[in-house]
mmCIF file with all atom_site columns, C-alpha atoms in Angstrom:
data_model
loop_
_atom_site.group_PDB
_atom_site.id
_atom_site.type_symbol
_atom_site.label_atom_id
_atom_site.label_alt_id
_atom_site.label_comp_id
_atom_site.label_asym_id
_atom_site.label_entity_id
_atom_site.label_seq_id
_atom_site.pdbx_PDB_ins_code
_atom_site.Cartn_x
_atom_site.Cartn_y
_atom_site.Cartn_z
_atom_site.occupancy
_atom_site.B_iso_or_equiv
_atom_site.pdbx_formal_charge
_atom_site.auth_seq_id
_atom_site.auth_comp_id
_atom_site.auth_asym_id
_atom_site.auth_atom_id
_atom_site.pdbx_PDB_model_num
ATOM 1   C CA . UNK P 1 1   ? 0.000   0.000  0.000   1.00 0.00 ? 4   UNK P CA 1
ATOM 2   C CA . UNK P 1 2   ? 3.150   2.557  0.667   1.00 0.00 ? 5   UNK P CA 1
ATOM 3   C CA . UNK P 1 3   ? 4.546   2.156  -2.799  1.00 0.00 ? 6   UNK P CA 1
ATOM 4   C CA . UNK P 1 4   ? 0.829   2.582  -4.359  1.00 0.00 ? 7   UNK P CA 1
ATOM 5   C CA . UNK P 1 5   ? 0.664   5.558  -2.561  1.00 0.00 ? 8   UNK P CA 1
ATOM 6   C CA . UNK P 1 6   ? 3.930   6.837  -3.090  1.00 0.00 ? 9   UNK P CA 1
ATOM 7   C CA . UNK P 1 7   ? 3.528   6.313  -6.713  1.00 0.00 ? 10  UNK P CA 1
ATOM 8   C CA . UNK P 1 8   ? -0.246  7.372  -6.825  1.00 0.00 ? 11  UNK P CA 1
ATOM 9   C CA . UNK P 1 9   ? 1.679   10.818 -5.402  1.00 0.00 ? 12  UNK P CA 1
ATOM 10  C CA . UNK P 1 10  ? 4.353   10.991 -7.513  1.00 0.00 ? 13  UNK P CA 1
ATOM 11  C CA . UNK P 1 11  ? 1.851   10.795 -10.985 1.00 0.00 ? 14  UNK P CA 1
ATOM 12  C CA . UNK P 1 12  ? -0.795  13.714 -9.989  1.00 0.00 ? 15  UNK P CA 1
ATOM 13  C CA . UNK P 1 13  ? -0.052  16.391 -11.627 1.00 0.00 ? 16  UNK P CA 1
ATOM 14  C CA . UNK P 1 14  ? -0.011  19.603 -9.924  1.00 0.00 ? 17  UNK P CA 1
ATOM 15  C CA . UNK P 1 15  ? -0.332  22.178 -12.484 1.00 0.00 ? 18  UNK P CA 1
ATOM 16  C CA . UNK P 1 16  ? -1.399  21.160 -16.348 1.00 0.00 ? 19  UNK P CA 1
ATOM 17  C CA . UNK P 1 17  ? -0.074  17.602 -16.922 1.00 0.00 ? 20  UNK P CA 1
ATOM 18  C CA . UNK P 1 18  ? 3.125   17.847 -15.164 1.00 0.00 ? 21  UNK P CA 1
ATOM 19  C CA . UNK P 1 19  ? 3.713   15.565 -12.765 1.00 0.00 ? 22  UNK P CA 1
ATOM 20  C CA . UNK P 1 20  ? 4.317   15.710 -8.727  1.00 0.00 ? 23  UNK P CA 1
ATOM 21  C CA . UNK P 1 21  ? 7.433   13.855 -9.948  1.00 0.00 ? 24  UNK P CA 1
ATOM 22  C CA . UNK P 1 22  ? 8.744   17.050 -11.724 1.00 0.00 ? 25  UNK P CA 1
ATOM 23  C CA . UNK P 1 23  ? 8.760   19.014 -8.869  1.00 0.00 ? 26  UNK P CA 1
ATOM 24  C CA . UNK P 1 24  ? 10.558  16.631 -6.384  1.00 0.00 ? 27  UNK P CA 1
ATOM 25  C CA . UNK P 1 25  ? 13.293  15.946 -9.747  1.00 0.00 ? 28  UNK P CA 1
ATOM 26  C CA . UNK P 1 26  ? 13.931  20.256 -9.284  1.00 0.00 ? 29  UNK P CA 1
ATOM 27  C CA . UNK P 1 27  ? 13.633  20.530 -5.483  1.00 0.00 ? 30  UNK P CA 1
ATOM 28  C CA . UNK P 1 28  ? 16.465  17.938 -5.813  1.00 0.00 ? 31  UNK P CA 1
ATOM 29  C CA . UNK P 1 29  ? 18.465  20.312 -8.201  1.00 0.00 ? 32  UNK P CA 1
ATOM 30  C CA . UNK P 1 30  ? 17.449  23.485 -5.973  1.00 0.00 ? 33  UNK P CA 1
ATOM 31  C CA . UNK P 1 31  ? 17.540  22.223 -2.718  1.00 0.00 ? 34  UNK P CA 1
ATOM 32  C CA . UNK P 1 32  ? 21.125  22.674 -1.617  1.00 0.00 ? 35  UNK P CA 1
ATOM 33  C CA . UNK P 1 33  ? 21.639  26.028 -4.014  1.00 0.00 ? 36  UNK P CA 1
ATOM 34  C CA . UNK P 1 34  ? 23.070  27.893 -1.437  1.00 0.00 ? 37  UNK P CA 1
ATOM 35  C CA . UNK P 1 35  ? 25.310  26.019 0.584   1.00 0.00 ? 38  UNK P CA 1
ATOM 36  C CA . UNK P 1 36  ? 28.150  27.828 -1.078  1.00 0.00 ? 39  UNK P CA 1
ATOM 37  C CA . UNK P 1 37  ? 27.020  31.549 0.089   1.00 0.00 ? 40  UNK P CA 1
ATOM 38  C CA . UNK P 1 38  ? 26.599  30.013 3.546   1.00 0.00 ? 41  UNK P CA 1
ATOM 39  C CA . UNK P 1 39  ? 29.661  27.542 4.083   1.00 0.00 ? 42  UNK P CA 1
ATOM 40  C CA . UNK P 1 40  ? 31.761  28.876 7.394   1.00 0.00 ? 43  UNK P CA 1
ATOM 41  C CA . UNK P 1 41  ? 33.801  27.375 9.696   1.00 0.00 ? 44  UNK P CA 1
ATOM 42  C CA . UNK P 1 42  ? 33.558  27.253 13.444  1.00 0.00 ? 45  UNK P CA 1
ATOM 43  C CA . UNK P 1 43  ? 36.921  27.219 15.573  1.00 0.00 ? 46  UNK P CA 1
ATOM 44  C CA . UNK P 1 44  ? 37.510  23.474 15.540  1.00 0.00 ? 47  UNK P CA 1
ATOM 45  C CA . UNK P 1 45  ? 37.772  23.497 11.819  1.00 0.00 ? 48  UNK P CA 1
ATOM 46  C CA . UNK P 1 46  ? 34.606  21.802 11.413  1.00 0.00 ? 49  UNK P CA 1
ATOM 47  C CA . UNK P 1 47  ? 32.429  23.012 8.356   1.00 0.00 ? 50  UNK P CA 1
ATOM 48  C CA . UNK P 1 48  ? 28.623  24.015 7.878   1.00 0.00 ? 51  UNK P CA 1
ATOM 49  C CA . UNK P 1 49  ? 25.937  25.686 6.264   1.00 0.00 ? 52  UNK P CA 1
ATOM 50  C CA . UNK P 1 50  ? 23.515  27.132 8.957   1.00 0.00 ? 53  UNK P CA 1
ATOM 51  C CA . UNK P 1 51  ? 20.534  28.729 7.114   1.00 0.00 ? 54  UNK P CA 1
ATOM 52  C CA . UNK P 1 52  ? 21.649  27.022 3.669   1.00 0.00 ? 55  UNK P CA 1
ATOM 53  C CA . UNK P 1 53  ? 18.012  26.086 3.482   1.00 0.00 ? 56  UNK P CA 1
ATOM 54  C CA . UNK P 1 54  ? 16.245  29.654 4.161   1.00 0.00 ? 57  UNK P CA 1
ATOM 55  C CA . UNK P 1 55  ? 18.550  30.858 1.617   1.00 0.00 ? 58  UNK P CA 1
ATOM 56  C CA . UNK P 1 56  ? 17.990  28.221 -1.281  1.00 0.00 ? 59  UNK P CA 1
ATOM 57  C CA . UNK P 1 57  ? 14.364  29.479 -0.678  1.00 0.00 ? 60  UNK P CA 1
ATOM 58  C CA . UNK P 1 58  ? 14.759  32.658 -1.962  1.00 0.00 ? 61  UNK P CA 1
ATOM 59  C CA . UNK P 1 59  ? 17.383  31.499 -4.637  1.00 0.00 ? 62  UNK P CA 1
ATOM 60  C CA . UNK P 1 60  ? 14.481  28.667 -5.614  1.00 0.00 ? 63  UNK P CA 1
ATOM 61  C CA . UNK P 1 61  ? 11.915  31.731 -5.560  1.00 0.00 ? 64  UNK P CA 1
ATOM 62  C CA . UNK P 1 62  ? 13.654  33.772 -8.247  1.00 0.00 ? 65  UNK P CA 1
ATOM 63  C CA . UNK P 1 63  ? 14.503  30.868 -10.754 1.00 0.00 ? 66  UNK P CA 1
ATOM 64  C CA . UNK P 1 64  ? 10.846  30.035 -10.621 1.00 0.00 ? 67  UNK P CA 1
ATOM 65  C CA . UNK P 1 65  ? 9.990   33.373 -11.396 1.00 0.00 ? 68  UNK P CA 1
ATOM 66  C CA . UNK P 1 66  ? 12.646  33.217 -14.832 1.00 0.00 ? 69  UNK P CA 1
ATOM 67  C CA . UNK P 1 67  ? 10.973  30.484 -15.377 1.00 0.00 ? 70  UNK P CA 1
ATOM 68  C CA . UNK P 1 68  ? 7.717   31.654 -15.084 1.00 0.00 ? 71  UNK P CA 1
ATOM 69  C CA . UNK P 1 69  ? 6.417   28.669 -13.299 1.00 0.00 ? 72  UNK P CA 1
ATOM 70  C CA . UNK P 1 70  ? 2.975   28.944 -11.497 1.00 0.00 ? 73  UNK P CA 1
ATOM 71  C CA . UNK P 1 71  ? 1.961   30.358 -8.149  1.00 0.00 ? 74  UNK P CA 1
ATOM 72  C CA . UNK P 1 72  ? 1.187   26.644 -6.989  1.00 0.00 ? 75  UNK P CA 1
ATOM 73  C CA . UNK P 1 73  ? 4.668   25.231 -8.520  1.00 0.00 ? 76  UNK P CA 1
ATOM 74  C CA . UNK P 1 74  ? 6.526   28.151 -7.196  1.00 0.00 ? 77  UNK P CA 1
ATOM 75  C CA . UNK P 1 75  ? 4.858   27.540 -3.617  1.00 0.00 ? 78  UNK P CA 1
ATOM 76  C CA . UNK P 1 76  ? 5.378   23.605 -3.512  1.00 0.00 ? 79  UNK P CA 1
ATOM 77  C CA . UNK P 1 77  ? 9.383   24.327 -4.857  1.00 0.00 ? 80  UNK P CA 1
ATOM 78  C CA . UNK P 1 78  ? 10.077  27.251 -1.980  1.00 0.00 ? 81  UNK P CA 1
ATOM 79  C CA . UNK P 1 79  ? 8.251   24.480 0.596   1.00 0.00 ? 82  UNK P CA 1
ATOM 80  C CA . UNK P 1 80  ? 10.693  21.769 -0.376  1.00 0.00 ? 83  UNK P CA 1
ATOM 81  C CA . UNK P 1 81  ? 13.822  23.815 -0.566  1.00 0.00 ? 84  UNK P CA 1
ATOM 82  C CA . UNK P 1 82  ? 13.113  25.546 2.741   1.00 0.00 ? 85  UNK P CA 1
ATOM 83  C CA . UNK P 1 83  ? 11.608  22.685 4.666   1.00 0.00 ? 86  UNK P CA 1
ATOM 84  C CA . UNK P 1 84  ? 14.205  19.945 3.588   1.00 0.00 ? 87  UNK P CA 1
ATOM 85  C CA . UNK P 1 85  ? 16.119  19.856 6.641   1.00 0.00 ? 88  UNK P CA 1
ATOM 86  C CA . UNK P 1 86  ? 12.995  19.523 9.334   1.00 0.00 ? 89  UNK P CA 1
ATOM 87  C CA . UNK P 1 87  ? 14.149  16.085 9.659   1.00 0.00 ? 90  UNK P CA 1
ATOM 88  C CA . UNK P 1 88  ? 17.339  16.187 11.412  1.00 0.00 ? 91  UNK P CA 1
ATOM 89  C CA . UNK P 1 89  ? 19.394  13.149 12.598  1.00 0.00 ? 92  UNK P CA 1
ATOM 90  C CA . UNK P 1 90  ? 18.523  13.594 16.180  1.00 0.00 ? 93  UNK P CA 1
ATOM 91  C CA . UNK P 1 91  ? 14.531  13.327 15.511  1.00 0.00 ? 94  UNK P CA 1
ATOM 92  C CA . UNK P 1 92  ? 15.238  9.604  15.535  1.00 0.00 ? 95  UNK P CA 1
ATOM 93  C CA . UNK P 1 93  ? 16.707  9.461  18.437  1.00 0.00 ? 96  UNK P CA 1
ATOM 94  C CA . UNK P 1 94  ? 15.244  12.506 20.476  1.00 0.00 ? 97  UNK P CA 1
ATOM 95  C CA . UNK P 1 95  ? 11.818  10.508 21.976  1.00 0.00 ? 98  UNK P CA 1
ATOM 96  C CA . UNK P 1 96  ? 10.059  13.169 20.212  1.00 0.00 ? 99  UNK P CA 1
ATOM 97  C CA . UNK P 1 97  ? 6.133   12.358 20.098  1.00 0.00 ? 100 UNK P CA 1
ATOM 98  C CA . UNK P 1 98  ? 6.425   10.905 16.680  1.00 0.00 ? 101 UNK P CA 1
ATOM 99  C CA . UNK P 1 99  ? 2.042   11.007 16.053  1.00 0.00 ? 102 UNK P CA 1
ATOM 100 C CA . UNK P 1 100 ? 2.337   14.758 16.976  1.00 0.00 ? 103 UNK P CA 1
ATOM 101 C CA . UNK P 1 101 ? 5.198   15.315 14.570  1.00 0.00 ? 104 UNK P CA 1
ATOM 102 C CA . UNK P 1 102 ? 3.721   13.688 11.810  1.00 0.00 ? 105 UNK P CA 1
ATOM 103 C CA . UNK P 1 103 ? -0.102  15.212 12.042  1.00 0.00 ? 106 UNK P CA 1
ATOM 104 C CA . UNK P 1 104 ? 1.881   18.224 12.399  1.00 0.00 ? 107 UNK P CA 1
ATOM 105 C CA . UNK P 1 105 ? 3.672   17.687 9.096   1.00 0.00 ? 108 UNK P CA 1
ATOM 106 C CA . UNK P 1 106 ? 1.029   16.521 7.134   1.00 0.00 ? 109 UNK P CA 1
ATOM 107 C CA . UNK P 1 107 ? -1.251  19.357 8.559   1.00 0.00 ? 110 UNK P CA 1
ATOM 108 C CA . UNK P 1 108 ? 1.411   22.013 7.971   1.00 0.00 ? 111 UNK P CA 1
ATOM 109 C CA . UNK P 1 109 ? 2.303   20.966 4.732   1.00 0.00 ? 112 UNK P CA 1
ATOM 110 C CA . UNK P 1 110 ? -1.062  19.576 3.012   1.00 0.00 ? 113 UNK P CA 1
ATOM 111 C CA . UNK P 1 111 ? -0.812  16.389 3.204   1.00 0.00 ? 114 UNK P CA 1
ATOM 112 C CA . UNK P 1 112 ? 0.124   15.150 0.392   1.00 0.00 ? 115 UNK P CA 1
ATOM 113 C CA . UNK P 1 113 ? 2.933   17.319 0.128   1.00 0.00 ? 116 UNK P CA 1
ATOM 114 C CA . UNK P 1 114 ? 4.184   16.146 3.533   1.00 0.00 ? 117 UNK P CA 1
ATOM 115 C CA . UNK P 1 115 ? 4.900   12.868 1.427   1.00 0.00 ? 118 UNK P CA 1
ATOM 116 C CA . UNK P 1 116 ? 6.932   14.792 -1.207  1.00 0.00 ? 119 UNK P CA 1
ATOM 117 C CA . UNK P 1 117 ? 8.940   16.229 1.476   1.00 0.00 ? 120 UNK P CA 1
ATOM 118 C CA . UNK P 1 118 ? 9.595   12.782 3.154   1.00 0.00 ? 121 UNK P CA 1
ATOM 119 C CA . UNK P 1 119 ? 10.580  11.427 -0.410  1.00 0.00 ? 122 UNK P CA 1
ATOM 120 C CA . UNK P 1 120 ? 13.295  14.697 -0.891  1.00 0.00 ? 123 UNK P CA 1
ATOM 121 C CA . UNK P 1 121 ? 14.638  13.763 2.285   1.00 0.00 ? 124 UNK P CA 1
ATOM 122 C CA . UNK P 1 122 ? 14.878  10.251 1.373   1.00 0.00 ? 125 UNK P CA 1
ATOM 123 C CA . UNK P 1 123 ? 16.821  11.371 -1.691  1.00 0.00 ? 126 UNK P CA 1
ATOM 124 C CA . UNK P 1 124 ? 19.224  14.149 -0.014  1.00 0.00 ? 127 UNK P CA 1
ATOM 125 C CA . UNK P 1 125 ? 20.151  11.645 3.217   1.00 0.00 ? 128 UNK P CA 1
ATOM 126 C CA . UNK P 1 126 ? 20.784  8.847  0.259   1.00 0.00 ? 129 UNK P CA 1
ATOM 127 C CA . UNK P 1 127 ? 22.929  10.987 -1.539  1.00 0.00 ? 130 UNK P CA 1
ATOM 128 C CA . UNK P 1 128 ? 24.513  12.176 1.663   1.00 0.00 ? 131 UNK P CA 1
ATOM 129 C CA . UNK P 1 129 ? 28.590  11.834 2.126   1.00 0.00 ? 132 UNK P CA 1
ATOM 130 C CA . UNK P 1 130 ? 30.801  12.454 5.446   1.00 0.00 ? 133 UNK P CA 1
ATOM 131 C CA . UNK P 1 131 ? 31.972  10.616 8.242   1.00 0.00 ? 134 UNK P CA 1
ATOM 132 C CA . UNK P 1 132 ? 28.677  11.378 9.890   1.00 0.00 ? 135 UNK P CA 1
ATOM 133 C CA . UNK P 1 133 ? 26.868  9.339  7.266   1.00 0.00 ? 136 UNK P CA 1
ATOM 134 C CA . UNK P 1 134 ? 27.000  5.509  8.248   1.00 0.00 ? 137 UNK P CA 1
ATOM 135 C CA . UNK P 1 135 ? 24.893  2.747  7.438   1.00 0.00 ? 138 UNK P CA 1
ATOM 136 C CA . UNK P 1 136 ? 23.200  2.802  10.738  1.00 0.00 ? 139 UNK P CA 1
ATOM 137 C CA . UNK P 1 137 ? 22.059  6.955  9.895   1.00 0.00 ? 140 UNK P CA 1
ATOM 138 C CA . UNK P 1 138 ? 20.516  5.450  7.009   1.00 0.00 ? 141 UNK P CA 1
ATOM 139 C CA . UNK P 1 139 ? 19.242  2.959  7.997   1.00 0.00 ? 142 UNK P CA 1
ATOM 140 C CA . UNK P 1 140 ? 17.259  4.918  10.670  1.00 0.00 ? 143 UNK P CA 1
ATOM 141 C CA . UNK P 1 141 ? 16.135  7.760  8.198   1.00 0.00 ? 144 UNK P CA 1
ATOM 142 C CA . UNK P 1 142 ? 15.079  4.817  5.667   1.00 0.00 ? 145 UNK P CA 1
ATOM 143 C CA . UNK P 1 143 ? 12.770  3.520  8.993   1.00 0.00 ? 146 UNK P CA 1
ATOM 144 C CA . UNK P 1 144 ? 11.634  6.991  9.729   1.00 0.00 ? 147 UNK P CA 1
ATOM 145 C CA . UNK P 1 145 ? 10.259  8.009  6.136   1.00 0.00 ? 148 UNK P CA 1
ATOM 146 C CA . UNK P 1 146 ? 8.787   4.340  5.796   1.00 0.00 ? 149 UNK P CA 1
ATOM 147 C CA . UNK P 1 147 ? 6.590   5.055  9.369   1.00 0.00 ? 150 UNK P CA 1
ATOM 148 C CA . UNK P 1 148 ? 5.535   8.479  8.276   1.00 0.00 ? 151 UNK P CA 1
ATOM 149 C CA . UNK P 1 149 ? 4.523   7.023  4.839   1.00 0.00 ? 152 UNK P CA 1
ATOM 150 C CA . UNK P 1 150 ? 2.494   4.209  6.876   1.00 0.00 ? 153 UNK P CA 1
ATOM 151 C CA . UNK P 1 151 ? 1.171   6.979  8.965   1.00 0.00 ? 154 UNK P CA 1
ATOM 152 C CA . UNK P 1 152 ? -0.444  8.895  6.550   1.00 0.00 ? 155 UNK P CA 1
ATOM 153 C CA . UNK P 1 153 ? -1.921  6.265  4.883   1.00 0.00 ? 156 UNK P CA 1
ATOM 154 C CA . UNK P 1 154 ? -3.210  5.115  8.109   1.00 0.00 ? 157 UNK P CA 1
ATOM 155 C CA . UNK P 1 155 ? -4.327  8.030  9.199   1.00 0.00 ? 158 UNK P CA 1
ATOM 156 C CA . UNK P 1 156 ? -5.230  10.636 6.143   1.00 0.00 ? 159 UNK P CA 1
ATOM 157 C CA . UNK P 1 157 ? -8.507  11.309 7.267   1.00 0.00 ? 160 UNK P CA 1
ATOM 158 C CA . UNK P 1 158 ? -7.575  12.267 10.783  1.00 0.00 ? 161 UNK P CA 1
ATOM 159 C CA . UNK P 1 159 ? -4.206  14.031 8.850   1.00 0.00 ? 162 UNK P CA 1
ATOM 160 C CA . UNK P 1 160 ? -6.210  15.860 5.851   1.00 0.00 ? 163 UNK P CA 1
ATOM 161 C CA . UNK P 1 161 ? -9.624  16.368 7.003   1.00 0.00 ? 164 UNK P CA 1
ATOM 162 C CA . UNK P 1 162 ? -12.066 17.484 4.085   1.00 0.00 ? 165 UNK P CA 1
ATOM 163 C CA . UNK P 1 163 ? -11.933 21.169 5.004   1.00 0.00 ? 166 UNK P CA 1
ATOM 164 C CA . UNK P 1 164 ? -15.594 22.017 6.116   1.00 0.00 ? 167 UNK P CA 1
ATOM 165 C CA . UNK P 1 165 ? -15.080 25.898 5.655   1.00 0.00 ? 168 UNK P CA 1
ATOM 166 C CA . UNK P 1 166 ? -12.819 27.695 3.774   1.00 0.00 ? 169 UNK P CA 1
ATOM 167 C CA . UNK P 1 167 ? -10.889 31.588 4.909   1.00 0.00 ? 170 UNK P CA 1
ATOM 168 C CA . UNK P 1 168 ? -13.467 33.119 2.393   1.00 0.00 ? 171 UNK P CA 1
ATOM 169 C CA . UNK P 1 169 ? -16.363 31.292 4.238   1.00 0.00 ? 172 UNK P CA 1
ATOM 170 C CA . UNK P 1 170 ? -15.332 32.506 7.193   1.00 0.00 ? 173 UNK P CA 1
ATOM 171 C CA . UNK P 1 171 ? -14.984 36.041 6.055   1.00 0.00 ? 174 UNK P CA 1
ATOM 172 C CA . UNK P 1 172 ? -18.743 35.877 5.014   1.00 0.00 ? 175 UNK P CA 1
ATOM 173 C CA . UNK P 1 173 ? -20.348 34.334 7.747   1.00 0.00 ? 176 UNK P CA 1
ATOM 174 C CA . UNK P 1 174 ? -18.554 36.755 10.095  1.00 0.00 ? 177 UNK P CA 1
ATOM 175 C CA . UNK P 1 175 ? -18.541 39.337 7.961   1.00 0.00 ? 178 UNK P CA 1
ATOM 176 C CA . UNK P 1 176 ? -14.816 40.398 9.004   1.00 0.00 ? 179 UNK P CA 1
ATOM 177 C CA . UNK P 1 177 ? -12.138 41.014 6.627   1.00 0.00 ? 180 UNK P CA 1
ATOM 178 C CA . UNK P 1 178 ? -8.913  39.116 5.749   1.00 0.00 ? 181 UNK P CA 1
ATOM 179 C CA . UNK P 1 179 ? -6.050  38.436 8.211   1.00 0.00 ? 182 UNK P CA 1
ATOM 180 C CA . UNK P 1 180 ? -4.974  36.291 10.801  1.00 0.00 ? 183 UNK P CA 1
ATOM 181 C CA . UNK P 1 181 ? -7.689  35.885 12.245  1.00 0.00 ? 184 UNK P CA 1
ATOM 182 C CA . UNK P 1 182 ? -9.395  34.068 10.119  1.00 0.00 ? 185 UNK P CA 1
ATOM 183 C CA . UNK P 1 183 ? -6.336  31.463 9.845   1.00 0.00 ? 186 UNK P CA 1
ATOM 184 C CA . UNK P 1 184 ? -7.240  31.300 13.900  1.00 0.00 ? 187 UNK P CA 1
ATOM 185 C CA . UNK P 1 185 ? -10.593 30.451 13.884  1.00 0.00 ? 188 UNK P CA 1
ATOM 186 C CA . UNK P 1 186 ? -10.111 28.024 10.714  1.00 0.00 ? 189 UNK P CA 1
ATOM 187 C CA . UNK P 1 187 ? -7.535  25.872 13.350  1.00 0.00 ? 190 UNK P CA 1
ATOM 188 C CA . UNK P 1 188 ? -10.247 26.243 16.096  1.00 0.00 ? 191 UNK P CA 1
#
């Protein structure tokens, strides 16, 4: 059922004909863009890229733009290039409240696009290199993105409730303009 869904995912198109598939194929070009303009070292030698991922969003952004690619496109790219990193090593590891985390993603992120996000961070941890990288790391983050696949699947109507209102509903019932509030009492 995980690779029907995964598949299923990666074939609906988003905008026109093109495919999910597309879009995960570019967030994999875009996604580290920036680790150059953000490589330092700290005292020990030791070399990162704090904010690499904030930064490839903009980057991402304005090549969607040249390219003229749809609001929607442009939204799910800047999502995957900024939000590839949510999974750090030590989530494995941390006793974080895994069913919180993932309702959280999948809420956050649409659902469906939760999936692409686990799938991009499948990729970038498989194409990963460094001492830090062992079979054990990968073997973990393989685990991880297999239970949040099962998750979803499990639990997509509890994940992606049909939305029963929409921001513009609210705005008429209530009569109240547009702004934060209206994202509030959509939650509630």
């Amino acid at each position: 059922a995980a690779a029907e869904t995964v598949r299923e995912y990666l074939s609906r198109p988003l905008v026109g004909r093109r495919p999910r598939v597309a879009y995960l194929r570019f967030a994999c070009l875009l996604h580290d863009i920036e680790k150059p303009s953000t490589r330092a070292a700290d005292g020990d030698g030791r070399i990162h890229f704090y904010g690499h991922e904030k930064a490839g969003e903009s980057t991402a952004a304005r090549i969607c733009e040249k390219l003229k690619l749809a609001r929607a496109e442009t939204d799910l790219l800047e999502l995957l290039v900024a939000q590839h990193m949510i999974f750090g090593p030590g989530i494995y590891d941390s006793g974080a409240n895994l069913d919180r985390f993932f309702y959280r993603l999948f809420r956050d992120f649409g659902g469906d696009d939760g999936l692409g996000l686990l799938i991009l961070s499948m990729a970038d941890r498989e194409a990963s290199l460094g001492p830090a990288v062992t079979r054990e790391f990968n073997e973990k983050h393989r685990k991880f993105v297999g239970d949040g696949i099962v998750r979803y699947i499990e639990q997509k109507s509890r994940v992606c409730p049909p939305k029963l209102l929409s921001g513009e509903d609210v705005m008429n019932i209530l009569n109240i303009p547009a702004g934060p509030k209206i994202g509030m009492i959509l939650e509630r």
